[in-house]
Amino acid sequence: MNLRRLKRQGVLGINARNLLYTQRWNARRGLPNVDDKLATRELCQAAGVAMPAVLAVARTHREARALPERLREHETFVVKPARGAMGNGILVLERREGELLRRGAPLEEAALAYHAASIVSGLYSLAGHADAALIEERLRAHPTFAELVPDGVPDVRVVVYRGVPVTAMTRLPTAASGGRANLHQGAIGVGIDLASGHTTHATFRDRPVRRHPDSDAILRDVALPEFETILRVAVGATDQTGLGYVGADVVVDAARGPVILELNARPGLAVQLANRAGLLPRLRAVDELLAEGDIPDAEERIALGRRIASEHAR
Ligand SMILES: Nc1ncnc2c1ncn2[C@@H]1O[C@H](COP(=O)(O)OP(=O)(O)O)[C@@H](O)[C@H]1O
Ligand SMILES: [Mg+2]
């Protein structure tokens, strides 16, 4: 699959995305709803859309210092910047015999407090603004996903345009990505056929791959669990934001099922490579269909998106 062929297939580039989609459909006043994970949580909570539980929040250096003690009763948890991106500043921690471990290596409580203080100082936030350290319940990969990856929690990125899901991929952590499902860190992107909920092609660092490099699992034609619900929570959360072009990240937790991990107002374009299909024809089809009249309800929009994706699968 080369770039020229993708272009002929209506690939969306960064300039067109900004000009025609994100700037046009994502009003500035809606951006704080997604750029801050605590704000997203409030919206989702109000709408009854599941997100990981929050165990603690530190907004000041004093609260950062107090964190280790507050977290002593928790066996495992995740520390992240509320306004972070691309997996930066995220720690997944667990306890063994009272001691904190990060990816198997001991982490002193003082180092945890220091990390939280760095988050509060804005080390990982956009433009270096002061931030909050968010301590979340640790999610666990649903068995179908756990079979694909030896370590870390995969997610499903769904692009929702004007309330219609138009494309999706699952992102699989690798040893290189340090267990995080971020393509920038070296996670694998696997396209998803929206109609069936089965995986299609996989790409690792923008190149096609057949198997996961760590687990050796074949990545094609995997039936994803609870795919209907994945689309429903993605659309349900997006509906709360007032934004028209959103990347919704959904994790299928082993115990809780699909939950929203975060929303993104500037979703990346690599989803096209993973699906070997450009976005433009799908976005145009949505515009045409929505021009016809009333705004359909969420279930109708999901059905519409699945139909459009099948009609523009190549
Ligand atoms: N609560 C959690 N439990 C387990 N893994 C998580 C959790 N939160 C994040 N991760 C891992 O870290 C990755 C990045 O987290 P995310 O919240 O999307 O932050 P970012 O905005 O930096 O992408 C996720 O894709 C997932 O692999
Ligand atoms: Mg993310």
Short mmCIF file of C-alpha atoms and ligand atoms in Angstrom, two decimals:
data_model
loop_
_atom_site.label_atom_id
_atom_site.label_comp_id
_atom_site.label_asym_id
_atom_site.label_seq_id
_atom_site.Cartn_x
_atom_site.Cartn_y
_atom_site.Cartn_z
CA MET A 1 0.00 0.00 0.00
CA ASN A 2 1.71 3.21 -1.01
CA LEU A 3 0.85 6.79 -0.31
CA ARG A 4 -0.09 7.59 -3.87
CA ARG A 5 -2.70 4.88 -3.94
CA LEU A 6 -4.10 6.06 -0.62
CA LYS A 7 -4.34 9.59 -2.03
CA ARG A 8 -6.41 8.39 -4.94
CA GLN A 9 -8.66 6.76 -2.39
CA GLY A 10 -9.44 10.05 -0.74
CA VAL A 11 -6.96 10.19 2.07
CA LEU A 12 -7.46 13.11 4.43
CA GLY A 13 -4.30 15.18 4.97
CA ILE A 14 -3.43 17.28 7.97
CA ASN A 15 -4.24 20.62 6.29
CA ALA A 16 -7.64 19.51 5.07
CA ARG A 17 -8.38 17.97 8.43
CA ASN A 18 -7.66 21.25 10.18
CA LEU A 19 -9.35 23.53 7.69
CA LEU A 20 -12.43 21.52 6.71
CA TYR A 21 -13.05 19.42 9.78
CA THR A 22 -11.48 20.27 13.13
CA GLN A 23 -11.61 24.06 12.78
CA ARG A 24 -15.02 23.99 11.21
CA TRP A 25 -16.73 21.47 13.48
CA ASN A 26 -14.84 21.76 16.74
CA ALA A 27 -15.84 25.12 18.21
CA ARG A 28 -13.16 26.52 20.47
CA ARG A 29 -15.46 26.66 23.47
CA GLY A 30 -15.96 22.90 23.27
CA LEU A 31 -12.24 22.06 23.38
CA PRO A 32 -11.83 22.22 27.18
CA ASN A 33 -14.39 19.37 27.32
CA VAL A 34 -11.87 17.01 25.78
CA ASP A 35 -8.43 18.54 26.44
CA ASP A 36 -8.87 17.91 30.16
CA LYS A 37 -9.63 14.34 31.17
CA LEU A 38 -11.37 15.53 34.36
CA ALA A 39 -13.75 17.67 32.31
CA THR A 40 -14.47 14.75 29.98
CA ARG A 41 -15.25 12.66 33.03
CA GLU A 42 -17.87 15.12 34.26
CA LEU A 43 -19.60 15.13 30.88
CA CYS A 44 -19.57 11.36 30.62
CA GLN A 45 -20.80 10.94 34.16
CA ALA A 46 -23.73 13.27 33.51
CA ALA A 47 -24.63 11.24 30.42
CA GLY A 48 -24.21 7.84 32.06
CA VAL A 49 -21.22 6.88 29.86
CA ALA A 50 -18.69 4.70 31.71
CA MET A 51 -15.13 5.89 32.38
CA PRO A 52 -12.43 4.48 34.68
CA ALA A 53 -12.99 5.32 38.36
CA VAL A 54 -10.89 8.14 39.83
CA LEU A 55 -9.13 7.16 43.06
CA ALA A 56 -7.54 10.52 43.80
CA VAL A 57 -6.66 13.86 42.23
CA ALA A 58 -3.71 16.08 43.16
CA ARG A 59 -3.95 19.72 42.06
CA THR A 60 -1.25 21.20 44.28
CA HIS A 61 2.24 20.21 45.36
CA ARG A 62 0.91 19.62 48.84
CA GLU A 63 -1.66 17.15 47.48
CA ALA A 64 1.04 15.52 45.36
CA ARG A 65 3.15 14.92 48.49
CA ALA A 66 0.16 13.40 50.28
CA LEU A 67 -0.66 10.98 47.43
CA PRO A 68 1.49 7.97 48.37
CA GLU A 69 -0.17 7.72 51.75
CA ARG A 70 -3.66 8.13 50.33
CA LEU A 71 -2.97 5.34 47.84
CA ARG A 72 -1.60 2.79 50.30
CA GLU A 73 -4.82 0.80 50.38
CA HIS A 74 -4.81 0.40 46.57
CA GLU A 75 -3.07 -2.62 45.07
CA THR A 76 -2.80 -1.17 41.59
CA PHE A 77 -3.55 2.17 39.93
CA VAL A 78 -2.56 4.51 37.10
CA VAL A 79 -1.08 8.00 37.46
CA LYS A 80 -1.62 10.40 34.58
CA PRO A 81 -1.66 14.07 33.72
CA ALA A 82 -5.26 15.32 33.31
CA ARG A 83 -4.15 17.36 30.29
CA GLY A 84 -1.52 15.03 28.91
CA ALA A 85 -1.31 13.46 25.46
CA MET A 86 0.42 10.70 23.51
CA GLY A 87 0.93 8.56 26.57
CA ASN A 88 3.41 10.95 28.17
CA GLY A 89 3.66 11.01 31.95
CA ILE A 90 1.54 7.88 32.48
CA LEU A 91 2.63 5.38 35.14
CA VAL A 92 0.95 2.03 35.72
CA LEU A 93 1.79 0.91 39.26
CA GLU A 94 1.12 -2.17 41.34
CA ARG A 95 2.09 -3.33 44.78
CA ARG A 96 3.93 -6.46 45.83
CA GLU A 97 4.33 -7.04 49.55
CA GLY A 98 3.53 -3.40 50.11
CA GLU A 99 6.22 -2.21 47.70
CA LEU A 100 5.31 -0.20 44.60
CA LEU A 101 6.39 -1.62 41.26
CA ARG A 102 6.42 -0.03 37.85
CA ARG A 103 6.80 -2.55 35.02
CA GLY A 104 8.37 -4.93 37.50
CA ALA A 105 10.92 -2.43 38.88
CA PRO A 106 10.58 -0.91 42.37
CA LEU A 107 9.42 2.69 42.64
CA GLU A 108 9.91 4.60 45.89
CA GLU A 109 6.91 6.45 47.30
CA ALA A 110 9.01 9.62 47.15
CA ALA A 111 9.44 9.06 43.39
CA LEU A 112 5.67 8.71 43.01
CA ALA A 113 5.13 11.99 44.88
CA TYR A 114 7.81 13.65 42.76
CA HIS A 115 6.19 12.41 39.55
CA ALA A 116 2.79 13.73 40.66
CA ALA A 117 4.40 17.08 41.53
CA SER A 118 5.98 17.24 38.05
CA ILE A 119 2.54 16.66 36.53
CA VAL A 120 1.07 19.45 38.71
CA SER A 121 3.86 21.76 37.53
CA GLY A 122 2.79 21.18 33.94
CA LEU A 123 5.68 19.04 32.73
CA TYR A 124 3.35 16.93 30.54
CA SER A 125 0.54 19.37 29.77
CA LEU A 126 0.03 21.27 26.56
CA ALA A 127 1.97 24.56 26.58
CA GLY A 128 3.29 23.71 30.05
CA HIS A 129 0.23 24.98 31.93
CA ALA A 130 -0.33 23.87 35.50
CA ASP A 131 -2.15 20.55 35.55
CA ALA A 132 -3.71 17.99 37.85
CA ALA A 133 -2.37 14.51 38.55
CA LEU A 134 -5.16 12.02 38.09
CA ILE A 135 -5.06 8.62 39.78
CA GLU A 136 -7.28 6.15 37.97
CA GLU A 137 -8.43 2.65 38.58
CA ARG A 138 -6.24 0.31 36.53
CA LEU A 139 -8.13 -1.22 33.64
CA ARG A 140 -7.41 -4.75 32.43
CA ALA A 141 -7.60 -5.92 28.86
CA HIS A 142 -10.61 -8.05 27.92
CA PRO A 143 -9.41 -11.64 27.22
CA THR A 144 -9.77 -11.22 23.43
CA PHE A 145 -7.37 -8.29 23.55
CA ALA A 146 -5.15 -9.90 26.19
CA GLU A 147 -4.54 -12.79 23.76
CA LEU A 148 -3.11 -10.33 21.25
CA VAL A 149 -0.80 -8.42 23.58
CA PRO A 150 1.40 -9.83 26.33
CA ASP A 151 1.42 -6.56 28.27
CA GLY A 152 -0.55 -3.33 28.53
CA VAL A 153 -4.08 -2.25 27.69
CA PRO A 154 -5.20 -1.89 24.06
CA ASP A 155 -7.88 0.61 23.13
CA VAL A 156 -10.23 1.21 20.22
CA ARG A 157 -10.05 4.61 18.54
CA VAL A 158 -13.34 5.54 16.90
CA VAL A 159 -13.52 8.67 14.73
CA VAL A 160 -16.94 10.28 15.10
CA TYR A 161 -17.92 12.90 12.54
CA ARG A 162 -21.09 14.91 13.14
CA GLY A 163 -22.21 12.18 15.51
CA VAL A 164 -21.56 9.38 13.00
CA PRO A 165 -18.79 6.81 13.57
CA VAL A 166 -16.84 6.74 10.30
CA THR A 167 -13.76 4.65 11.01
CA ALA A 168 -12.04 2.79 13.82
CA MET A 169 -8.83 1.01 14.68
CA THR A 170 -7.58 -0.86 17.68
CA ARG A 171 -4.22 0.14 19.06
CA LEU A 172 -2.14 -2.61 20.58
CA PRO A 173 0.66 -1.83 23.02
CA THR A 174 4.07 -3.39 22.39
CA ALA A 175 7.25 -3.72 24.42
CA ALA A 176 8.40 -0.65 22.49
CA SER A 177 5.37 1.38 23.55
CA GLY A 178 5.89 0.50 27.21
CA GLY A 179 2.40 -0.97 27.53
CA ARG A 180 0.69 2.20 26.27
CA ALA A 181 -1.69 2.14 23.32
CA ASN A 182 -0.23 5.23 21.64
CA LEU A 183 1.05 4.94 18.06
CA HIS A 184 3.67 7.62 18.80
CA GLN A 185 5.13 5.33 21.44
CA GLY A 186 5.26 2.35 19.07
CA ALA A 187 1.87 0.72 19.49
CA ILE A 188 0.39 -1.23 16.55
CA GLY A 189 -2.65 0.17 14.74
CA VAL A 190 -5.13 -2.40 13.41
CA GLY A 191 -7.99 -1.37 11.14
CA ILE A 192 -11.54 -2.46 11.96
CA ASP A 193 -14.36 -3.29 9.60
CA LEU A 194 -17.13 -1.20 11.17
CA ALA A 195 -19.89 -3.41 9.85
CA SER A 196 -18.61 -6.69 11.32
CA GLY A 197 -16.38 -5.47 14.15
CA HIS A 198 -13.55 -7.65 12.83
CA THR A 199 -9.96 -6.45 12.53
CA THR A 200 -8.43 -5.97 9.08
CA HIS A 201 -4.85 -4.83 8.40
CA ALA A 202 -2.21 -4.07 11.00
CA THR A 203 0.52 -1.44 10.83
CA PHE A 204 3.56 -1.11 13.06
CA ARG A 205 5.47 2.16 12.71
CA ASP A 206 3.54 2.84 9.48
CA ARG A 207 4.49 -0.52 7.90
CA PRO A 208 2.22 -3.51 7.39
CA VAL A 209 2.64 -6.40 9.84
CA ARG A 210 0.79 -9.71 10.14
CA ARG A 211 1.64 -10.63 13.70
CA HIS A 212 2.20 -8.87 16.98
CA PRO A 213 6.00 -8.72 17.43
CA ASP A 214 5.85 -9.75 21.12
CA SER A 215 2.98 -12.26 21.24
CA ASP A 216 3.26 -13.55 17.65
CA ALA A 217 -0.55 -13.45 17.51
CA ILE A 218 -2.07 -13.08 14.03
CA LEU A 219 -3.79 -9.70 14.00
CA ARG A 220 -6.16 -10.08 11.09
CA ASP A 221 -9.83 -11.05 11.30
CA VAL A 222 -10.14 -10.97 15.07
CA ALA A 223 -13.77 -10.56 16.19
CA LEU A 224 -13.67 -7.75 18.72
CA PRO A 225 -15.81 -8.18 21.83
CA GLU A 226 -18.83 -5.95 22.51
CA PHE A 227 -18.30 -3.96 19.35
CA GLU A 228 -21.85 -2.55 19.36
CA THR A 229 -21.27 -1.16 22.83
CA ILE A 230 -17.88 0.23 21.82
CA LEU A 231 -19.57 2.29 19.11
CA ARG A 232 -22.38 3.29 21.48
CA VAL A 233 -20.10 4.67 24.18
CA ALA A 234 -17.94 6.44 21.58
CA VAL A 235 -20.97 8.17 20.08
CA GLY A 236 -22.64 8.74 23.48
CA ALA A 237 -19.56 10.48 24.88
CA THR A 238 -18.99 12.52 21.72
CA ASP A 239 -22.61 13.68 21.75
CA GLN A 240 -21.91 15.41 25.09
CA THR A 241 -19.02 17.50 23.81
CA GLY A 242 -20.66 19.74 21.22
CA LEU A 243 -17.76 18.81 18.91
CA GLY A 244 -18.22 17.53 15.38
CA TYR A 245 -14.89 15.77 14.71
CA VAL A 246 -13.68 13.64 17.58
CA GLY A 247 -11.48 10.63 18.20
CA ALA A 248 -13.06 8.63 21.02
CA ASP A 249 -10.79 6.13 22.79
CA VAL A 250 -12.57 3.13 24.24
CA VAL A 251 -11.06 0.37 26.38
CA VAL A 252 -12.86 -2.92 26.75
CA ASP A 253 -12.15 -3.70 30.39
CA ALA A 254 -12.21 -7.36 31.40
CA ALA A 255 -14.69 -6.65 34.21
CA ARG A 256 -16.55 -3.51 33.16
CA GLY A 257 -16.78 -3.85 29.40
CA PRO A 258 -16.34 -0.79 27.15
CA VAL A 259 -15.40 2.44 28.93
CA ILE A 260 -14.27 5.80 27.53
CA LEU A 261 -10.61 6.45 28.23
CA GLU A 262 -10.43 9.87 26.64
CA LEU A 263 -11.66 12.04 23.77
CA ASN A 264 -9.50 13.88 21.28
CA ALA A 265 -10.39 16.95 19.22
CA ARG A 266 -7.46 16.52 16.81
CA PRO A 267 -7.44 12.82 16.07
CA GLY A 268 -4.50 11.60 14.02
CA LEU A 269 -4.72 10.40 10.45
CA ALA A 270 -2.90 7.07 10.73
CA VAL A 271 -6.28 5.38 11.16
CA GLN A 272 -6.48 5.61 7.36
CA LEU A 273 -3.28 3.64 6.94
CA ALA A 274 -4.47 0.95 9.35
CA ASN A 275 -7.73 0.65 7.42
CA ARG A 276 -6.12 1.11 3.99
CA ALA A 277 -8.95 3.48 3.26
CA GLY A 278 -9.07 7.26 3.07
CA LEU A 279 -11.51 9.22 5.20
CA LEU A 280 -12.70 11.81 2.68
CA PRO A 281 -15.32 9.68 0.89
CA ARG A 282 -16.85 8.69 4.23
CA LEU A 283 -16.90 12.25 5.55
CA ARG A 284 -18.53 13.46 2.34
CA ALA A 285 -21.11 10.71 2.51
CA VAL A 286 -22.01 11.79 6.06
CA ASP A 287 -22.42 15.40 4.90
CA GLU A 288 -24.69 14.30 2.06
CA LEU A 289 -26.87 12.11 4.21
CA LEU A 290 -27.19 14.60 7.06
CA ALA A 291 -28.08 17.39 4.65
CA GLU A 292 -31.30 15.54 3.93
CA GLY A 293 -33.18 16.40 7.09
CA ASP A 294 -33.60 15.73 10.79
CA ILE A 295 -30.62 14.67 12.86
CA PRO A 296 -31.00 10.94 13.41
CA ASP A 297 -30.70 9.48 16.91
CA ALA A 298 -27.53 7.76 18.08
CA GLU A 299 -28.58 4.25 17.02
CA GLU A 300 -29.49 5.46 13.54
CA ARG A 301 -26.21 7.34 13.23
CA ILE A 302 -24.28 4.20 14.21
CA ALA A 303 -26.11 2.18 11.57
CA LEU A 304 -25.45 4.95 9.06
CA GLY A 305 -21.72 5.00 9.86
CA ARG A 306 -21.44 1.25 9.47
CA ARG A 307 -23.19 1.35 6.13
CA ILE A 308 -21.05 4.24 4.86
CA ALA A 309 -17.86 2.48 5.99
CA SER A 310 -18.79 -0.68 4.06
CA GLU A 311 -19.58 1.31 0.96
CA HIS A 312 -16.19 3.05 1.19
CA ALA A 313 -14.05 0.24 2.50
CA ARG A 314 -11.37 0.60 -0.15
N1 LIG B 1 -6.66 3.42 33.75
C1 LIG B 1 -5.81 2.77 32.93
N2 LIG B 1 -5.59 1.44 33.10
C2 LIG B 1 -4.70 0.79 32.30
N3 LIG B 1 -4.01 1.37 31.30
C3 LIG B 1 -4.21 2.68 31.06
C4 LIG B 1 -5.11 3.45 31.88
N4 LIG B 1 -5.08 4.72 31.43
C5 LIG B 1 -4.22 4.74 30.41
N5 LIG B 1 -3.67 3.53 30.16
C6 LIG B 1 -2.73 3.19 29.08
O1 LIG B 1 -2.05 4.36 28.67
C7 LIG B 1 -2.45 4.75 27.33
C8 LIG B 1 -2.63 6.27 27.23
O2 LIG B 1 -3.64 6.72 28.13
P1 LIG B 1 -4.62 7.93 27.81
O3 LIG B 1 -5.50 8.11 28.98
O4 LIG B 1 -5.27 7.72 26.50
O5 LIG B 1 -3.62 9.17 27.76
P2 LIG B 1 -3.02 10.01 26.51
O6 LIG B 1 -3.88 11.21 26.41
O7 LIG B 1 -1.63 10.35 26.95
O8 LIG B 1 -3.09 9.15 25.29
C9 LIG B 1 -3.75 4.02 27.10
O9 LIG B 1 -3.97 3.81 25.72
C10 LIG B 1 -3.54 2.71 27.87
O10 LIG B 1 -2.78 1.79 27.12
MG MG B 2 -4.83 8.27 24.52
#
